Coordinates of C-alpha atoms in Angstrom, one line a residue:
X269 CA 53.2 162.8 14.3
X270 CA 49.8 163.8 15.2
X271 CA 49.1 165.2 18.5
X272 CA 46.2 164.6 21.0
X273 CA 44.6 167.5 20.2
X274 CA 44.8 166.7 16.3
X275 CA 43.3 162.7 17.0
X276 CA 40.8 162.4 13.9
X277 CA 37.3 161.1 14.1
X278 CA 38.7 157.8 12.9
X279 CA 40.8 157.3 16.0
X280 CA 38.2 158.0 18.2
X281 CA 36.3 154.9 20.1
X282 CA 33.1 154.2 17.7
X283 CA 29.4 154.6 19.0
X284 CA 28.9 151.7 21.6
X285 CA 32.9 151.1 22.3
X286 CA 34.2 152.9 25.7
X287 CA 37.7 152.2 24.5
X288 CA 38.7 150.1 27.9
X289 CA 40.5 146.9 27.4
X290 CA 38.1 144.2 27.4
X291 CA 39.5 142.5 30.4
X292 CA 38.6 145.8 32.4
X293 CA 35.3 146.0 30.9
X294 CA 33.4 144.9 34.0
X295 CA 29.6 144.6 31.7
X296 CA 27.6 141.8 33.1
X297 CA 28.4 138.3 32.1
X298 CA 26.0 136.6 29.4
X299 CA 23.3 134.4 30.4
X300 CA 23.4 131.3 28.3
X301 CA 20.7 128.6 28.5
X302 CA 22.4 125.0 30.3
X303 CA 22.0 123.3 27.1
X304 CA 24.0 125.6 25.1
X305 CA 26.9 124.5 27.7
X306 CA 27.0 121.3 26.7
X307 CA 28.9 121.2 23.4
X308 CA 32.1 123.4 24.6
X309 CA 31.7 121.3 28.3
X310 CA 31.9 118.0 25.8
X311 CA 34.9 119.5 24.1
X312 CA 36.7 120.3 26.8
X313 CA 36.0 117.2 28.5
X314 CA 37.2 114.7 26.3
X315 CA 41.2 115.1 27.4
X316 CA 40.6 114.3 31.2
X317 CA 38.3 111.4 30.5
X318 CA 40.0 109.6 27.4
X319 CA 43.1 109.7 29.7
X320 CA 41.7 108.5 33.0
X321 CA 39.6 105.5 31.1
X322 CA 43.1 103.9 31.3
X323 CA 42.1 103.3 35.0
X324 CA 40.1 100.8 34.4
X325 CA 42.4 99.4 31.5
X326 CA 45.7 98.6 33.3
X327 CA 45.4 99.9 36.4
X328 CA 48.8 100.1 38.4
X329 CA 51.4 100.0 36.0
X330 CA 51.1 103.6 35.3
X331 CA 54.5 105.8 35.0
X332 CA 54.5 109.5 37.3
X333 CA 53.7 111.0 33.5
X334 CA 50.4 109.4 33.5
X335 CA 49.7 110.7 36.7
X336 CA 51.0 114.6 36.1
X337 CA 48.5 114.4 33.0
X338 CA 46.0 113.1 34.5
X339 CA 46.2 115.9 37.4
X340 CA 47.3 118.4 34.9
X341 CA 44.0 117.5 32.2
X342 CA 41.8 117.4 35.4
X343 CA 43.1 121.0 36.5
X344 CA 42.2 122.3 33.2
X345 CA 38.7 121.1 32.9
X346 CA 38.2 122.6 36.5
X347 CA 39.5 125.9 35.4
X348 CA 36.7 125.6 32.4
X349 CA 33.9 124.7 34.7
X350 CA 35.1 127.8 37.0
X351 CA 35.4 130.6 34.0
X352 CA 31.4 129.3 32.9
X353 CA 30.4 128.9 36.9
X354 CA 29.6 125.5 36.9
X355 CA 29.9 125.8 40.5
X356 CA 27.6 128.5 40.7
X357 CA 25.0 126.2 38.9
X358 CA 22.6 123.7 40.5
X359 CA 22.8 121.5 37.1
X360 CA 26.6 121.5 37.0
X361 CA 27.2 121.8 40.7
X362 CA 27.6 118.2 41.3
X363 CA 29.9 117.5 38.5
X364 CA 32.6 120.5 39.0
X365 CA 33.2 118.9 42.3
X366 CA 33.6 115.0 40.9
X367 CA 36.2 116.5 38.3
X368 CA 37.8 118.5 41.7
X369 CA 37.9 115.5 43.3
X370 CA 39.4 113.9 40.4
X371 CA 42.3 116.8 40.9
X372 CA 42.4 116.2 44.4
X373 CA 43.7 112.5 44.4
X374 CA 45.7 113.2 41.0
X375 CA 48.0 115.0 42.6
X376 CA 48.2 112.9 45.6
X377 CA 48.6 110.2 43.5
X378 CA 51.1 112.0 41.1
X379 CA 53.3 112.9 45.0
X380 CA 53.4 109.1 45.8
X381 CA 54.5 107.9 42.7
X382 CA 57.4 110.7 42.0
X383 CA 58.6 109.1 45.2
X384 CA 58.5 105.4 44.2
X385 CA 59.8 106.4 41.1
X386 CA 63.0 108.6 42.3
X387 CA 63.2 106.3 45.6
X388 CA 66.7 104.3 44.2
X389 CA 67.7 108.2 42.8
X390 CA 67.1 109.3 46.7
X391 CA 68.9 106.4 47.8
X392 CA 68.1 106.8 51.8
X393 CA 70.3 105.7 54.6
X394 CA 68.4 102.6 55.5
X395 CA 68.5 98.9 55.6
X396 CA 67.2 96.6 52.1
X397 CA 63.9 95.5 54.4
X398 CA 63.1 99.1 55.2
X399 CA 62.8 100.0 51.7
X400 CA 61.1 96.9 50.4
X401 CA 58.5 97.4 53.3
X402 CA 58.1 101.3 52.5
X403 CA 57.9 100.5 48.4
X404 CA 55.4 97.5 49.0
X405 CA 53.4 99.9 51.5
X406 CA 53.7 103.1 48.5
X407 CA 52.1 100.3 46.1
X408 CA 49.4 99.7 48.0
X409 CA 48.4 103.1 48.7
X410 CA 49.1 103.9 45.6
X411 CA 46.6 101.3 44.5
X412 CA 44.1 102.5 47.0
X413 CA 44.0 106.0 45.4
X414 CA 44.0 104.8 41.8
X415 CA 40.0 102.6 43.3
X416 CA 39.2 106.0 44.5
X417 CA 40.2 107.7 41.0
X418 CA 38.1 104.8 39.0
X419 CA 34.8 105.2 40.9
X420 CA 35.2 109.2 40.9
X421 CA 35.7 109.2 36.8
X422 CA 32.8 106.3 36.6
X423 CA 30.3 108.7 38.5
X424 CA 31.4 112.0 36.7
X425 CA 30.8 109.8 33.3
X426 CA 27.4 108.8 34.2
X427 CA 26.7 112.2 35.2
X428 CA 27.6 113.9 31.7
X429 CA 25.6 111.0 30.6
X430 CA 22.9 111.9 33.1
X431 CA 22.9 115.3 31.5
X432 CA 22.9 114.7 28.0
X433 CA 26.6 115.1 27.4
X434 CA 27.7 112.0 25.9
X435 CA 31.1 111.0 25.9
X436 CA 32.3 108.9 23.2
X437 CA 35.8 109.4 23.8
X438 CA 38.7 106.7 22.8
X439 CA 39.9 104.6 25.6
X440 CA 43.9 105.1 26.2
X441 CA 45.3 102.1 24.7
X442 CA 46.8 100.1 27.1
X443 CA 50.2 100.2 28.1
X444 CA 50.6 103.7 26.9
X445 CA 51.7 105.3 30.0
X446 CA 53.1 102.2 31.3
X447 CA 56.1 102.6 33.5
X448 CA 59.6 102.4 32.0
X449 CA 60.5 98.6 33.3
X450 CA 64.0 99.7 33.3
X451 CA 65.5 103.0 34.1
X452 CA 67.6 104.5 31.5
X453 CA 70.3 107.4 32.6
X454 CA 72.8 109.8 31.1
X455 CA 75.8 109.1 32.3
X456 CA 77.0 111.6 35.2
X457 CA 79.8 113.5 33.8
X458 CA 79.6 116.8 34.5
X459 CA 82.5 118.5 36.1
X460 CA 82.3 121.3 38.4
X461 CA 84.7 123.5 39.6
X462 CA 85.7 123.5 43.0
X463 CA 83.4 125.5 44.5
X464 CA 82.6 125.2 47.9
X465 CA 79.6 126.8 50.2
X466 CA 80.2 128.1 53.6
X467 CA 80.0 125.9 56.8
X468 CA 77.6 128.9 58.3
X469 CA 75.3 128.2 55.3
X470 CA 75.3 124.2 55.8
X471 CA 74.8 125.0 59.6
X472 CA 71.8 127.1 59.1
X473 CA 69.9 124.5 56.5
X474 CA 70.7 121.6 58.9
X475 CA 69.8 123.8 62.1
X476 CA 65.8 125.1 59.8
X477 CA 65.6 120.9 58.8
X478 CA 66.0 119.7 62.8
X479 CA 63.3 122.4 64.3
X480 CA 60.7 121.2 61.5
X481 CA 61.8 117.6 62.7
X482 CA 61.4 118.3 66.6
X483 CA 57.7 120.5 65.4
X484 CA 57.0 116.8 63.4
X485 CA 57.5 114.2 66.7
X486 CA 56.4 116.8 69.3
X487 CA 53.0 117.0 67.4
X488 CA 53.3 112.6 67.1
X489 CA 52.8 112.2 63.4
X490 CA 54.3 108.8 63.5
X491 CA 51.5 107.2 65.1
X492 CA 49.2 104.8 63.3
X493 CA 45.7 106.6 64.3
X494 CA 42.6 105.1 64.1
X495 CA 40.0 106.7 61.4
X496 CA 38.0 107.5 64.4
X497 CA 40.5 109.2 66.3
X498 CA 42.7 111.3 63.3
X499 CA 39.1 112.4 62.5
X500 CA 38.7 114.2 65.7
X501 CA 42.0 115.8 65.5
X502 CA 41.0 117.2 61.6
X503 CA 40.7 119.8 61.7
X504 CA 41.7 121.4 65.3
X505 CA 45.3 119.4 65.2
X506 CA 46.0 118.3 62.0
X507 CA 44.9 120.4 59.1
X508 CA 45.5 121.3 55.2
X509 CA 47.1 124.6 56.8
X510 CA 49.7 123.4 59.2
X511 CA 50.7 120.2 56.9
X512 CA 51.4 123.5 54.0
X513 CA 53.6 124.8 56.4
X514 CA 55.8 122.3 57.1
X515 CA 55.7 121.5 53.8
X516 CA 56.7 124.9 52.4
X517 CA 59.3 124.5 54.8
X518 CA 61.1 121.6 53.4
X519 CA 60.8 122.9 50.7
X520 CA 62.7 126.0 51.2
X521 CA 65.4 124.2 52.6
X522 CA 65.5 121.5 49.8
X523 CA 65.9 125.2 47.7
X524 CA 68.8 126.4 49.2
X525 CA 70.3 122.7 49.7
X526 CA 70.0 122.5 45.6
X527 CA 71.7 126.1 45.1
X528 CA 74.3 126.3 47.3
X529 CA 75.2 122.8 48.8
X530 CA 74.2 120.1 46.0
X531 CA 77.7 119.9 43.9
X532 CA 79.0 116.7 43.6
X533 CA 82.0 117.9 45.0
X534 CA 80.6 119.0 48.1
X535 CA 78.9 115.9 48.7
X536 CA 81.7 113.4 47.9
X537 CA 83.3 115.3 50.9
X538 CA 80.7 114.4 53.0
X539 CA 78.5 111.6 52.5
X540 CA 76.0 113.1 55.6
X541 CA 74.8 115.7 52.8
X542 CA 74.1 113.4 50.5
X543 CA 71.9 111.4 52.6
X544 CA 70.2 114.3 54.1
X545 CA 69.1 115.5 50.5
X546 CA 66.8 112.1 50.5
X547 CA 65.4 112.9 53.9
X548 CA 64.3 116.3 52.9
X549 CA 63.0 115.6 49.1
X550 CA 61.0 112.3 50.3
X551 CA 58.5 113.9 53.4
X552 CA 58.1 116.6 50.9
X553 CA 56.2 114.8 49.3
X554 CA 54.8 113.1 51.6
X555 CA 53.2 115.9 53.4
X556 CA 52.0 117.4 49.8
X557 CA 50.3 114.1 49.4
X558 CA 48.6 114.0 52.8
X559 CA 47.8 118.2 52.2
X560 CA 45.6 117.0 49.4
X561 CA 44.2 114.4 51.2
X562 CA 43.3 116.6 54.6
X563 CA 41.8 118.6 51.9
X564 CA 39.5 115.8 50.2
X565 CA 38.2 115.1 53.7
X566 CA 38.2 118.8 55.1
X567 CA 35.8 119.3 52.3
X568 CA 33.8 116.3 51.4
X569 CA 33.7 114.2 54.6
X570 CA 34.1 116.4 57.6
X571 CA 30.6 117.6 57.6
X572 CA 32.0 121.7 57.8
X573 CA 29.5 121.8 53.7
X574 CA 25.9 120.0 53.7
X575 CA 25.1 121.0 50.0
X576 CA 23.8 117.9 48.2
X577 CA 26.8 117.5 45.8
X578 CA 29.4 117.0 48.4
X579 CA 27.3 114.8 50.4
X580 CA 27.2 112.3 47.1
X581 CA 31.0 112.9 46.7
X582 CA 31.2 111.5 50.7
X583 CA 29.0 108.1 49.5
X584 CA 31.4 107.5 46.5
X585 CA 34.7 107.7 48.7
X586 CA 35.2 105.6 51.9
X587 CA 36.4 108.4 54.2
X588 CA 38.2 105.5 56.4
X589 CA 40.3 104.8 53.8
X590 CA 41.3 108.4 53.2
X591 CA 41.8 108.8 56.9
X592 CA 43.8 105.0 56.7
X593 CA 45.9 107.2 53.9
X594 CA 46.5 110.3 55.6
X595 CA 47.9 108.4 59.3
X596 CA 49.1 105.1 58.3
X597 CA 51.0 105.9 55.2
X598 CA 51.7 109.6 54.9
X599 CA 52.3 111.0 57.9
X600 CA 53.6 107.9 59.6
X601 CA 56.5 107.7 56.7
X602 CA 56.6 111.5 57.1
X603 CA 58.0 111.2 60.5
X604 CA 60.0 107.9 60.1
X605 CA 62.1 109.8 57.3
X606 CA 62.3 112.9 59.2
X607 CA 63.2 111.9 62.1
X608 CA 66.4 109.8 60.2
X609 CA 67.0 113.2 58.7
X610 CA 67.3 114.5 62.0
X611 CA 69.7 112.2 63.3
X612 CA 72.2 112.8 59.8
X613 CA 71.3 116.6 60.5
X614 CA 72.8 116.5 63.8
X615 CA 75.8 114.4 62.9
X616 CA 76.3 117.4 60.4
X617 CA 75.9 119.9 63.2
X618 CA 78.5 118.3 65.4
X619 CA 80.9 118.2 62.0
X620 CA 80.9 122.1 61.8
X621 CA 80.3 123.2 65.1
X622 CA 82.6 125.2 66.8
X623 CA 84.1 123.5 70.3
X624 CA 85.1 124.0 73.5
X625 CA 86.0 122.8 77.2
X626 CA 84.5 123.8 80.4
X627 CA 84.6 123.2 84.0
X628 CA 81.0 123.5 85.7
X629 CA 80.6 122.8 89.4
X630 CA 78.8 119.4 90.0
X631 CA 74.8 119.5 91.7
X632 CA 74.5 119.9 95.6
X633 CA 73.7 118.5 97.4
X634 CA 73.0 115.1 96.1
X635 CA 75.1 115.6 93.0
X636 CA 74.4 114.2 89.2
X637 CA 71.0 112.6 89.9
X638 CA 68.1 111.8 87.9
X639 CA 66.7 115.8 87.9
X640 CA 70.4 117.7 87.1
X641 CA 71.1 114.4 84.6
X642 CA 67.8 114.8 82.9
X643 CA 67.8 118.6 82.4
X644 CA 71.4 118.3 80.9
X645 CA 70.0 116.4 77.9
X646 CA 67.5 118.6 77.7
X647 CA 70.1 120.9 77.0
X648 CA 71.7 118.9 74.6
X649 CA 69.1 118.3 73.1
X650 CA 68.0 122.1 72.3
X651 CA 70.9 122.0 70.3
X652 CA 71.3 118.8 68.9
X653 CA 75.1 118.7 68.7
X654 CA 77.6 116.1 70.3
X655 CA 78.1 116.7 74.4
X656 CA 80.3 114.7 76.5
X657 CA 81.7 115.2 80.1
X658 CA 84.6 113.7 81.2
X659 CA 84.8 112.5 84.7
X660 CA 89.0 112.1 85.5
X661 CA 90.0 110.0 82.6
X662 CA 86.5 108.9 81.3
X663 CA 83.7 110.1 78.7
X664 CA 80.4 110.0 78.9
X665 CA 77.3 111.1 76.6
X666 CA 75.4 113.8 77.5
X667 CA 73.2 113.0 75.4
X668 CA 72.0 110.1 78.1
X669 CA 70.1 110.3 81.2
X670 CA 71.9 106.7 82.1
X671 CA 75.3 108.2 81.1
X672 CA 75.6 111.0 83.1
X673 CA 73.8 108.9 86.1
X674 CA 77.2 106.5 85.7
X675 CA 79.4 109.6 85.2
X676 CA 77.5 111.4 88.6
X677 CA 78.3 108.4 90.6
X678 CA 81.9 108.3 89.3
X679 CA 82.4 111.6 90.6
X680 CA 81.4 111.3 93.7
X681 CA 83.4 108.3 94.3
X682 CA 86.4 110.5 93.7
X683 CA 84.9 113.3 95.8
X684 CA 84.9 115.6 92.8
X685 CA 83.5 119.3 93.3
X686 CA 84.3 119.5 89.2
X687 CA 83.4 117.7 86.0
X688 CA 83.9 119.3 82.5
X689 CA 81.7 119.3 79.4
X690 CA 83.0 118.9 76.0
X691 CA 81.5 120.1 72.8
X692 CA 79.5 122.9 70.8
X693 CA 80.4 126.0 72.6
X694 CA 76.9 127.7 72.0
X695 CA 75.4 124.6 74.0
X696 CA 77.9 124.6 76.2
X697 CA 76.7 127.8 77.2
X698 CA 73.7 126.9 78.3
X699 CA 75.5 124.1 80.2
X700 CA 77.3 126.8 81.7
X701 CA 73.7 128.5 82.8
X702 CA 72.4 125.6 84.1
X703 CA 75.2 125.2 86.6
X704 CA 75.0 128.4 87.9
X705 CA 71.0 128.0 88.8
X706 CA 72.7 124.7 90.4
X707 CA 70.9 122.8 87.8
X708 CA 67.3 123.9 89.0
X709 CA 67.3 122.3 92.0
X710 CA 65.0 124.7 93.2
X711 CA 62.8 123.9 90.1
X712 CA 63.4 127.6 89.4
X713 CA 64.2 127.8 85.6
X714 CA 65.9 130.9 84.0
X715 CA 64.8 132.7 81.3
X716 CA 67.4 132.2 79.2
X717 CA 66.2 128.5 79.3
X718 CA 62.7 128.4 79.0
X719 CA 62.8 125.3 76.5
X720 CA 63.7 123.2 79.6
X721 CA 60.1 124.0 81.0
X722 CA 58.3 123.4 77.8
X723 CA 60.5 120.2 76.8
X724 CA 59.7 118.7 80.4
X725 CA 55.8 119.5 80.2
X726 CA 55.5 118.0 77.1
X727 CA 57.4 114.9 78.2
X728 CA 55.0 114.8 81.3

């Protein structure tokens, strides 16, 4: 063995070497000349656009596969343009941010169709005209997206051929990443043992899936915008950032719903947790298509960059069609599906939670009316579990304003001082505070129930 002190001339780094790794070899990059560029940009160009001439071949019978290539050759070409700083260059400039574009509404368009695709695997909870009218509505987005795809490709085309970079590349022949017509399975056999997760850890994923629901209608997604007014909320209300969020969210809960709750035999048991899986996986994707949207119109439409490029990029794509994408498709669907998965969630959450009965003194002086009545379902609906009160030999939903009007009345027709509440102990609790404060007659909220003041300012 030869020791440091015994290293030979040989060994050591030669004249002009400093013996560092190249990759921490921070030398200045080489200047090339722009037309020494073009025969490695032509080469690595050829994938993404002998791929997305199919576009204009036989557009709209394309499988999810076409799509992930399409999104995955348009990635790498990006990641080429960036290592030679094509963005960094007034010659290429224009062109890294068509084939970004290209990206953009590849993987908006890959989101889409994985959910057409998988929509009979997701199966959700709803009525044969609900799903036609969400399928035909997926199509036609769909369809929108692959016009906007066409004319991005046809532009970056004419600019390679703008710049001398010639693209003679083979059309995709047709039908090649045509859709499967018929859906081919292996059967399901696969036996399990009978593990079973804890009721704690189906409580907590049900409990993180209804707050991201409540965050969803609160901020109104479901409404059907006009271009005009969604584009004053972009970015202040609605942005690439909070529609990551949420969807990192879902996606931490579809995570643990896949590790620890998605066994067969756990969801034979209960048919709620199979439908929920559908109302998770589905506004997933949703909201990861209208992320990349907000981000097309963030960048190339919003006005926040006035370089010349993205200004071109805004004249090629019809921002109220994007804007038409983002409100009327995405998020609308986004908070139809979510807002099913809440109602399953909760059905879950009054499965497992743990119950009680309590006596709680009823309102003075005027007893169970419209401000004591509505305040209980605020309650209520904190939690989201089942609540009834029973009023002598009747039950009545707490989860109603009208309810617990007809159940007030009751009482005081048999002079009651008493009613009890039935249900989830922890909201029962609350209940519990509620009554002592007398309801908040004195519009005097505790701490311990702040929600109720935020919950009633939003509502008015």
């Amino acid at each position: 063995m030869v020791s440091k002190a015994e290293t030979t001339d040989t060994e050591k780094p030669k004249d002009g070497q400093s013996g560092i790794p190249p990759l921490l070899n921070r030398s200045l990059h080489k200047i090339i000349p722009e037309d020494e560029f073009l025969e490695p940009l032509r080469e690595n160009a050829i994938s993404l656009f002998r791929i997305a001439s199919g576009l204009s071949v036989d557009r709209g019978t394309f499988s999810t596969r076409y799509y992930f290539t399409l999104m995955n050759e348009a990635e790498k070409l990006e990641t080429f343009l960036d290592d030679y700083g094509a963005r960094e260059n007034a010659t290429w400039h224009y062109f890294s941010e068509l084939v970004a574009s290209i990206r953009n509404f590849a993987i908006a368009s890959f989101q889409l169709s994985h959910i057409l695709y998988r929509y009979t695997d997701y199966n959700p909870a709803e009525s044969e005209n609900s799903s036609e009218e969400f399928i035909i509505h997926g199509l036609e987005a769909l369809n929108y997206i692959n016009s906007i795809l066409e004319n991005l490709v046809h532009n970056a085309i004419e600019e390679l051929k703008f710049r001398g970079c010639i693209q003679c590349a083979p059309e995709v022949k047709s039908g090649a990443f045509k859709a499967v017509p018929k859906k081919l399975k292996l059967p399901r056999n696969l036996m399990e043992d009978g593990y079973k997760t804890s009721e704690e850890r189906v409580m907590r994923i049900v409990e993180s899936y209804r707050k991201i629901a409540i965050k969803i209608h609160r901020d109104r997604y479901g409404r059907r915008l006009d271009p005009e007014e969604l584009a004053k909320m972009i970015p202040s209300r609605i942005s690439e950032t909070n529609i990551k969020i949420l969807e990192n969210s879902l996606h931490n809960i579809q995570s643990e719903y896949d590790t620890h709750v998605g066994r067969p035999i756990r969801e034979q048991s209960e048919q709620n947790l199979i439908n929920l899986r559908a109302y998770i996986s589905i506004p997933m994707h949703l909201l990861e298509m209208a992320r990349w949207l907000i981000h097309f119109y963030e960048r190339h439409e919003k006005g926040i960059h006035s370089d010349e490029s993205r200004k071109k990029i805004a004249k090629i794509v019809d921002k109220y069609i994007v804007l038409k994408l983002i409100s009327h498709f995405s998020l609308f669907y986004v908070h139809k599906y979510i807002m099913a998965g809440k109602q399953v969630s909760e059905k879950i959450m009054s499965r497992i939670a743990r119950k009680k009965r309590i006596k709680v003194p009823v309102p003075k002086p005027a007893g169970f009316h419209a401000r004591p009545a509505y305040y209980i379902t605020l309650v209520v609906e904190e939690h989201g579990t089942d609540i009834f009160m029973y009023v002598g030999d009747r039950k009545f939903d707490a989860r109603s304003v009208l309810d617990l009007l007809e159940a007030g009345g009751r009482a005081a027709d048999l002079r009651l001082e008493e009613v009890e509440f039935e249900g989830d102990e922890r909201t029962l609790e609350d209940i519990k505070l509620l009554a002592e404060c007398n309801y908040c007659e004195d519009d005097k909220i505790p701490k311990g129930l702040n929600y109720i003041r935020v919950a009633r300012n939003i509502m008015t």
